Amino acid sequence: MTHPIEQFTQYDTFSFATGLINDAQRQVVQEYQKNITDLIIQQKWKQAMEVVDDMSSAIVTWGGGFNVYDIREFGDYDFSAMNKYLALPQVKEMMHTVGHEYHECDTKAYENLYKDMPKTVRPLMIALLNNGVPAILYNGQFDWIINNFGAETWINNMPWNGRLGFLAAKRAPWHTNGSVSGYHQQYKNLHQVIVSGAGHLSPMNQPAALNQ
């Protein structure tokens, strides 16, 4: 995440809009979100993430066990074929990973980064944009964990020198091979893209579009 204090407050909206929760459950999620916001303001990072975990668990349970990276899926992804491929000696040689074992999500790394997850890195993005560095910010349409509602919120509220121009910029469909691949909005060096028919792993879901 880039600016969690704003992104964490949009799970109720996205989950309700996509039919994962009802109105009563949405009100419960809003209470979670208020608690998360208060803890972030107090810089109680670990406690904030613990509430995020509780909220996420509740929504996923209410939604029937959907995949947080793609609400069209249920249960975890099966990456066994990828893991086998990455373990091949010739692949390890090419990737300079000889002597190392690949893990999809390393527990130790996750634990060490846990307290950093609620912290903002938005000032770094503002500095990049204000210095003219090109940026493409994209979200998969069906991604729950980093959903487009949260993206819209933090991007639109970001106080960079092109904010007003970006808010006034027209949003238009983006096409690949004659079909709509998503939606694009641009002002100066900032591009925002929503990838249609994709989850968190947009290049996996829509490789042709993402290779444009």
PDB file of C-alpha atoms in Angstrom:
ATOM      1  CA  MET A   1       0.000   0.000   0.000  1.00  0.00           C
ATOM      2  CA  THR A   2       0.977   3.629  -0.484  1.00  0.00           C
ATOM      3  CA  HIS A   3      -1.196   5.583   1.960  1.00  0.00           C
ATOM      4  CA  PRO A   4      -2.884   2.991   4.202  1.00  0.00           C
ATOM      5  CA  ILE A   5      -4.782   5.416   6.410  1.00  0.00           C
ATOM      6  CA  GLU A   6      -6.994   6.186   3.400  1.00  0.00           C
ATOM      7  CA  GLN A   7      -6.840   2.808   1.697  1.00  0.00           C
ATOM      8  CA  PHE A   8      -7.856   0.859   4.796  1.00  0.00           C
ATOM      9  CA  THR A   9     -11.087   2.891   4.991  1.00  0.00           C
ATOM     10  CA  GLN A  10     -12.448   1.654   1.656  1.00  0.00           C
ATOM     11  CA  TYR A  11     -12.895  -2.063   2.319  1.00  0.00           C
ATOM     12  CA  ASP A  12     -16.499  -1.559   3.413  1.00  0.00           C
ATOM     13  CA  THR A  13     -17.347   0.279   0.179  1.00  0.00           C
ATOM     14  CA  PHE A  14     -15.627  -2.179  -2.168  1.00  0.00           C
ATOM     15  CA  SER A  15     -16.944  -5.242  -0.334  1.00  0.00           C
ATOM     16  CA  PHE A  16     -20.503  -3.896  -0.247  1.00  0.00           C
ATOM     17  CA  ALA A  17     -20.447  -2.749  -3.884  1.00  0.00           C
ATOM     18  CA  THR A  18     -19.283  -6.175  -5.055  1.00  0.00           C
ATOM     19  CA  GLY A  19     -21.875  -8.031  -2.985  1.00  0.00           C
ATOM     20  CA  LEU A  20     -19.464  -9.669  -0.548  1.00  0.00           C
ATOM     21  CA  ILE A  21     -21.176  -8.170   2.507  1.00  0.00           C
ATOM     22  CA  ASN A  22     -24.605  -6.775   3.369  1.00  0.00           C
ATOM     23  CA  ASP A  23     -25.426  -3.439   4.989  1.00  0.00           C
ATOM     24  CA  ALA A  24     -25.323  -4.750   8.571  1.00  0.00           C
ATOM     25  CA  GLN A  25     -21.908  -6.304   7.956  1.00  0.00           C
ATOM     26  CA  ARG A  26     -20.753  -3.094   6.306  1.00  0.00           C
ATOM     27  CA  GLN A  27     -21.487  -1.189   9.505  1.00  0.00           C
ATOM     28  CA  VAL A  28     -19.312  -3.652  11.442  1.00  0.00           C
ATOM     29  CA  VAL A  29     -16.498  -3.145   8.916  1.00  0.00           C
ATOM     30  CA  GLN A  30     -16.812   0.620   9.302  1.00  0.00           C
ATOM     31  CA  GLU A  31     -16.220   0.232  13.046  1.00  0.00           C
ATOM     32  CA  TYR A  32     -13.094  -1.801  12.298  1.00  0.00           C
ATOM     33  CA  GLN A  33     -11.933   0.918   9.921  1.00  0.00           C
ATOM     34  CA  LYS A  34     -12.480   3.679  12.489  1.00  0.00           C
ATOM     35  CA  ASN A  35     -10.406   1.722  15.000  1.00  0.00           C
ATOM     36  CA  ILE A  36      -7.646   1.194  12.417  1.00  0.00           C
ATOM     37  CA  THR A  37      -7.567   4.910  11.575  1.00  0.00           C
ATOM     38  CA  ASP A  38      -7.323   5.880  15.254  1.00  0.00           C
ATOM     39  CA  LEU A  39      -4.457   3.426  15.843  1.00  0.00           C
ATOM     40  CA  ILE A  40      -2.533   4.686  12.793  1.00  0.00           C
ATOM     41  CA  ILE A  41      -2.895   8.276  13.985  1.00  0.00           C
ATOM     42  CA  GLN A  42      -1.482   7.143  17.343  1.00  0.00           C
ATOM     43  CA  GLN A  43       1.338   5.337  15.462  1.00  0.00           C
ATOM     44  CA  LYS A  44       0.390   2.035  17.070  1.00  0.00           C
ATOM     45  CA  TRP A  45       1.441   0.130  13.981  1.00  0.00           C
ATOM     46  CA  LYS A  46       1.271  -3.451  15.244  1.00  0.00           C
ATOM     47  CA  GLN A  47      -2.112  -2.958  16.875  1.00  0.00           C
ATOM     48  CA  ALA A  48      -3.440  -1.344  13.690  1.00  0.00           C
ATOM     49  CA  MET A  49      -2.383  -4.345  11.616  1.00  0.00           C
ATOM     50  CA  GLU A  50      -3.934  -6.737  14.103  1.00  0.00           C
ATOM     51  CA  VAL A  51      -7.277  -5.000  13.614  1.00  0.00           C
ATOM     52  CA  VAL A  52      -6.747  -5.068   9.829  1.00  0.00           C
ATOM     53  CA  ASP A  53      -6.223  -8.823  10.082  1.00  0.00           C
ATOM     54  CA  ASP A  54      -9.397  -9.246  12.144  1.00  0.00           C
ATOM     55  CA  MET A  55     -11.388  -7.133   9.685  1.00  0.00           C
ATOM     56  CA  SER A  56     -10.025  -9.010   6.669  1.00  0.00           C
ATOM     57  CA  SER A  57     -10.802 -12.372   8.261  1.00  0.00           C
ATOM     58  CA  ALA A  58     -14.385 -11.306   8.984  1.00  0.00           C
ATOM     59  CA  ILE A  59     -15.032 -10.057   5.440  1.00  0.00           C
ATOM     60  CA  VAL A  60     -13.479 -13.118   3.805  1.00  0.00           C
ATOM     61  CA  THR A  61     -15.588 -15.385   6.034  1.00  0.00           C
ATOM     62  CA  TRP A  62     -18.779 -13.470   5.253  1.00  0.00           C
ATOM     63  CA  GLY A  63     -17.862 -13.626   1.564  1.00  0.00           C
ATOM     64  CA  GLY A  64     -17.556 -17.412   1.579  1.00  0.00           C
ATOM     65  CA  GLY A  65     -13.778 -17.661   1.577  1.00  0.00           C
ATOM     66  CA  PHE A  66     -12.979 -15.626  -1.521  1.00  0.00           C
ATOM     67  CA  ASN A  67      -9.399 -15.055  -2.635  1.00  0.00           C
ATOM     68  CA  VAL A  68      -8.307 -11.597  -1.446  1.00  0.00           C
ATOM     69  CA  TYR A  69      -6.259 -11.152  -4.629  1.00  0.00           C
ATOM     70  CA  ASP A  70      -9.212 -11.882  -6.919  1.00  0.00           C
ATOM     71  CA  ILE A  71     -12.784 -11.942  -5.620  1.00  0.00           C
ATOM     72  CA  ARG A  72     -13.825 -14.212  -8.520  1.00  0.00           C
ATOM     73  CA  GLU A  73     -11.736 -17.003  -6.999  1.00  0.00           C
ATOM     74  CA  PHE A  74     -12.244 -19.010  -3.805  1.00  0.00           C
ATOM     75  CA  GLY A  75      -9.351 -20.396  -1.793  1.00  0.00           C
ATOM     76  CA  ASP A  76      -5.654 -19.849  -2.429  1.00  0.00           C
ATOM     77  CA  TYR A  77      -3.912 -19.847  -5.786  1.00  0.00           C
ATOM     78  CA  ASP A  78      -2.136 -23.030  -6.827  1.00  0.00           C
ATOM     79  CA  PHE A  79       1.422 -21.985  -7.657  1.00  0.00           C
ATOM     80  CA  SER A  80       2.899 -25.498  -7.431  1.00  0.00           C
ATOM     81  CA  ALA A  81       3.885 -25.494 -11.136  1.00  0.00           C
ATOM     82  CA  MET A  82       5.692 -22.166 -10.712  1.00  0.00           C
ATOM     83  CA  ASN A  83       7.481 -23.412  -7.594  1.00  0.00           C
ATOM     84  CA  LYS A  84       8.708 -26.488  -9.467  1.00  0.00           C
ATOM     85  CA  TYR A  85       9.907 -24.323 -12.337  1.00  0.00           C
ATOM     86  CA  LEU A  86      11.801 -21.959 -10.047  1.00  0.00           C
ATOM     87  CA  ALA A  87      13.482 -24.954  -8.394  1.00  0.00           C
ATOM     88  CA  LEU A  88      14.967 -26.216 -11.669  1.00  0.00           C
ATOM     89  CA  PRO A  89      18.786 -26.032 -11.601  1.00  0.00           C
ATOM     90  CA  GLN A  90      19.003 -24.227 -14.946  1.00  0.00           C
ATOM     91  CA  VAL A  91      16.436 -21.652 -13.812  1.00  0.00           C
ATOM     92  CA  LYS A  92      18.289 -21.041 -10.551  1.00  0.00           C
ATOM     93  CA  GLU A  93      21.460 -20.550 -12.547  1.00  0.00           C
ATOM     94  CA  MET A  94      19.810 -17.933 -14.762  1.00  0.00           C
ATOM     95  CA  MET A  95      18.231 -16.144 -11.790  1.00  0.00           C
ATOM     96  CA  HIS A  96      21.398 -16.282  -9.652  1.00  0.00           C
ATOM     97  CA  THR A  97      19.496 -18.081  -6.868  1.00  0.00           C
ATOM     98  CA  VAL A  98      21.683 -21.182  -6.569  1.00  0.00           C
ATOM     99  CA  GLY A  99      21.753 -22.206  -2.905  1.00  0.00           C
ATOM    100  CA  HIS A 100      18.491 -20.458  -2.123  1.00  0.00           C
ATOM    101  CA  GLU A 101      14.996 -21.906  -1.809  1.00  0.00           C
ATOM    102  CA  TYR A 102      12.035 -19.952  -3.193  1.00  0.00           C
ATOM    103  CA  HIS A 103       9.102 -19.185  -0.887  1.00  0.00           C
ATOM    104  CA  GLU A 104       5.908 -17.509  -2.094  1.00  0.00           C
ATOM    105  CA  CYS A 105       5.581 -15.631   1.182  1.00  0.00           C
ATOM    106  CA  ASP A 106       8.450 -15.853   3.621  1.00  0.00           C
ATOM    107  CA  THR A 107       7.157 -15.833   7.198  1.00  0.00           C
ATOM    108  CA  LYS A 108      10.230 -14.158   8.657  1.00  0.00           C
ATOM    109  CA  ALA A 109      10.205 -11.376   6.070  1.00  0.00           C
ATOM    110  CA  TYR A 110       6.466 -10.842   6.604  1.00  0.00           C
ATOM    111  CA  GLU A 111       6.882 -10.615  10.366  1.00  0.00           C
ATOM    112  CA  ASN A 112       9.735  -8.125  10.041  1.00  0.00           C
ATOM    113  CA  LEU A 113       7.685  -5.916   7.708  1.00  0.00           C
ATOM    114  CA  TYR A 114       4.437  -6.238   9.674  1.00  0.00           C
ATOM    115  CA  LYS A 115       4.774  -2.952  11.588  1.00  0.00           C
ATOM    116  CA  ASP A 116       5.687  -1.080   8.386  1.00  0.00           C
ATOM    117  CA  MET A 117       2.511  -2.038   6.519  1.00  0.00           C
ATOM    118  CA  PRO A 118       0.255   0.703   7.997  1.00  0.00           C
ATOM    119  CA  LYS A 119       2.877   3.417   7.396  1.00  0.00           C
ATOM    120  CA  THR A 120       2.554   5.836   4.509  1.00  0.00           C
ATOM    121  CA  VAL A 121       5.060   6.200   1.684  1.00  0.00           C
ATOM    122  CA  ARG A 122       2.955   8.832  -0.081  1.00  0.00           C
ATOM    123  CA  PRO A 123       5.560  11.609   0.454  1.00  0.00           C
ATOM    124  CA  LEU A 124       7.984   9.588  -1.675  1.00  0.00           C
ATOM    125  CA  MET A 125       5.408   9.362  -4.478  1.00  0.00           C
ATOM    126  CA  ILE A 126       4.761  13.094  -4.263  1.00  0.00           C
ATOM    127  CA  ALA A 127       8.483  13.814  -4.520  1.00  0.00           C
ATOM    128  CA  LEU A 128       8.816  11.584  -7.592  1.00  0.00           C
ATOM    129  CA  LEU A 129       5.850  13.164  -9.340  1.00  0.00           C
ATOM    130  CA  ASN A 130       6.898  16.722  -8.512  1.00  0.00           C
ATOM    131  CA  ASN A 131      10.302  15.966 -10.022  1.00  0.00           C
ATOM    132  CA  GLY A 132       8.746  14.763 -13.265  1.00  0.00           C
ATOM    133  CA  VAL A 133       9.315  11.026 -12.843  1.00  0.00           C
ATOM    134  CA  PRO A 134       6.736   9.079 -14.923  1.00  0.00           C
ATOM    135  CA  ALA A 135       4.425   6.879 -12.860  1.00  0.00           C
ATOM    136  CA  ILE A 136       1.770   4.331 -13.790  1.00  0.00           C
ATOM    137  CA  LEU A 137      -0.483   3.327 -10.898  1.00  0.00           C
ATOM    138  CA  TYR A 138      -2.673   0.363 -11.777  1.00  0.00           C
ATOM    139  CA  ASN A 139      -5.206  -1.834 -10.017  1.00  0.00           C
ATOM    140  CA  GLY A 140      -6.953  -4.992 -11.087  1.00  0.00           C
ATOM    141  CA  GLN A 141     -10.727  -4.575 -11.244  1.00  0.00           C
ATOM    142  CA  PHE A 142     -11.355  -7.604  -8.999  1.00  0.00           C
ATOM    143  CA  ASP A 143      -8.487  -7.131  -6.552  1.00  0.00           C
ATOM    144  CA  TRP A 144      -9.783  -6.902  -2.980  1.00  0.00           C
ATOM    145  CA  ILE A 145      -6.572  -6.468  -1.009  1.00  0.00           C
ATOM    146  CA  ILE A 146      -5.428  -3.358  -2.942  1.00  0.00           C
ATOM    147  CA  ASN A 147      -8.761  -2.364  -4.430  1.00  0.00           C
ATOM    148  CA  ASN A 148      -9.570   0.461  -6.814  1.00  0.00           C
ATOM    149  CA  PHE A 149     -11.762   2.298  -4.270  1.00  0.00           C
ATOM    150  CA  GLY A 150      -8.757   2.710  -2.002  1.00  0.00           C
ATOM    151  CA  ALA A 151      -6.560   3.674  -4.954  1.00  0.00           C
ATOM    152  CA  GLU A 152      -9.004   6.359  -6.107  1.00  0.00           C
ATOM    153  CA  THR A 153      -9.100   7.815  -2.604  1.00  0.00           C
ATOM    154  CA  TRP A 154      -5.380   8.202  -1.987  1.00  0.00           C
ATOM    155  CA  ILE A 155      -4.502   9.207  -5.547  1.00  0.00           C
ATOM    156  CA  ASN A 156      -7.201  11.869  -5.774  1.00  0.00           C
ATOM    157  CA  ASN A 157      -6.291  13.297  -2.365  1.00  0.00           C
ATOM    158  CA  MET A 158      -2.523  13.284  -2.985  1.00  0.00           C
ATOM    159  CA  PRO A 159      -1.199  16.893  -2.742  1.00  0.00           C
ATOM    160  CA  TRP A 160       1.238  16.886  -5.676  1.00  0.00           C
ATOM    161  CA  ASN A 161       1.709  19.825  -8.040  1.00  0.00           C
ATOM    162  CA  GLY A 162      -0.543  18.312 -10.703  1.00  0.00           C
ATOM    163  CA  ARG A 163      -3.455  17.315  -8.461  1.00  0.00           C
ATOM    164  CA  LEU A 164      -6.060  19.719  -9.836  1.00  0.00           C
ATOM    165  CA  GLY A 165      -5.091  18.944 -13.413  1.00  0.00           C
ATOM    166  CA  PHE A 166      -5.337  15.217 -12.744  1.00  0.00           C
ATOM    167  CA  LEU A 167      -8.780  15.537 -11.140  1.00  0.00           C
ATOM    168  CA  ALA A 168      -9.977  17.469 -14.210  1.00  0.00           C
ATOM    169  CA  ALA A 169      -8.470  15.002 -16.692  1.00  0.00           C
ATOM    170  CA  LYS A 170     -10.847  12.808 -18.679  1.00  0.00           C
ATOM    171  CA  ARG A 171     -10.980   9.083 -17.988  1.00  0.00           C
ATOM    172  CA  ALA A 172     -11.223   6.934 -21.086  1.00  0.00           C
ATOM    173  CA  PRO A 173     -11.434   3.234 -22.000  1.00  0.00           C
ATOM    174  CA  TRP A 174      -8.143   1.605 -22.898  1.00  0.00           C
ATOM    175  CA  HIS A 175      -8.147  -0.944 -25.712  1.00  0.00           C
ATOM    176  CA  THR A 176      -6.036  -3.959 -26.660  1.00  0.00           C
ATOM    177  CA  ASN A 177      -6.644  -5.664 -30.006  1.00  0.00           C
ATOM    178  CA  GLY A 178      -9.996  -3.921 -30.348  1.00  0.00           C
ATOM    179  CA  SER A 179     -11.322  -4.903 -26.913  1.00  0.00           C
ATOM    180  CA  VAL A 180     -11.609  -2.832 -23.735  1.00  0.00           C
ATOM    181  CA  SER A 181      -8.711  -3.721 -21.446  1.00  0.00           C
ATOM    182  CA  GLY A 182      -9.464  -1.168 -18.778  1.00  0.00           C
ATOM    183  CA  TYR A 183      -9.670   2.536 -18.067  1.00  0.00           C
ATOM    184  CA  HIS A 184      -6.992   5.217 -18.152  1.00  0.00           C
ATOM    185  CA  GLN A 185      -6.657   8.695 -16.702  1.00  0.00           C
ATOM    186  CA  GLN A 186      -3.576  10.889 -17.148  1.00  0.00           C
ATOM    187  CA  TYR A 187      -2.215  14.295 -16.321  1.00  0.00           C
ATOM    188  CA  LYS A 188       1.421  15.143 -16.970  1.00  0.00           C
ATOM    189  CA  ASN A 189       3.562  12.262 -15.682  1.00  0.00           C
ATOM    190  CA  LEU A 190       0.857  10.479 -13.655  1.00  0.00           C
ATOM    191  CA  HIS A 191      -1.145   7.673 -15.243  1.00  0.00           C
ATOM    192  CA  GLN A 192      -3.864   5.800 -13.368  1.00  0.00           C
ATOM    193  CA  VAL A 193      -5.141   2.548 -14.856  1.00  0.00           C
ATOM    194  CA  ILE A 194      -7.877   0.084 -13.908  1.00  0.00           C
ATOM    195  CA  VAL A 195      -7.260  -3.309 -15.554  1.00  0.00           C
ATOM    196  CA  SER A 196     -10.518  -5.007 -16.578  1.00  0.00           C
ATOM    197  CA  GLY A 197     -10.977  -8.689 -15.837  1.00  0.00           C
ATOM    198  CA  ALA A 198      -7.956  -8.797 -13.548  1.00  0.00           C
ATOM    199  CA  GLY A 199      -7.140  -9.257  -9.893  1.00  0.00           C
ATOM    200  CA  HIS A 200      -4.052  -8.324  -7.878  1.00  0.00           C
ATOM    201  CA  LEU A 201      -1.854 -10.296 -10.282  1.00  0.00           C
ATOM    202  CA  SER A 202      -2.952  -8.338 -13.344  1.00  0.00           C
ATOM    203  CA  PRO A 203      -0.080  -9.515 -15.592  1.00  0.00           C
ATOM    204  CA  MET A 204      -1.155 -13.111 -14.915  1.00  0.00           C
ATOM    205  CA  ASN A 205      -4.823 -12.393 -15.669  1.00  0.00           C
ATOM    206  CA  GLN A 206      -4.362 -10.039 -18.624  1.00  0.00           C
ATOM    207  CA  PRO A 207      -0.851 -10.584 -20.051  1.00  0.00           C
ATOM    208  CA  ALA A 208      -1.534  -9.086 -23.495  1.00  0.00           C
ATOM    209  CA  ALA A 209      -2.923  -5.871 -22.052  1.00  0.00           C
ATOM    210  CA  LEU A 210      -0.154  -5.486 -19.478  1.00  0.00           C
ATOM    211  CA  ASN A 211       2.523  -6.023 -22.113  1.00  0.00           C
ATOM    212  CA  GLN A 212       1.386  -2.989 -24.091  1.00  0.00           C
TER     213      GLN A 212
END
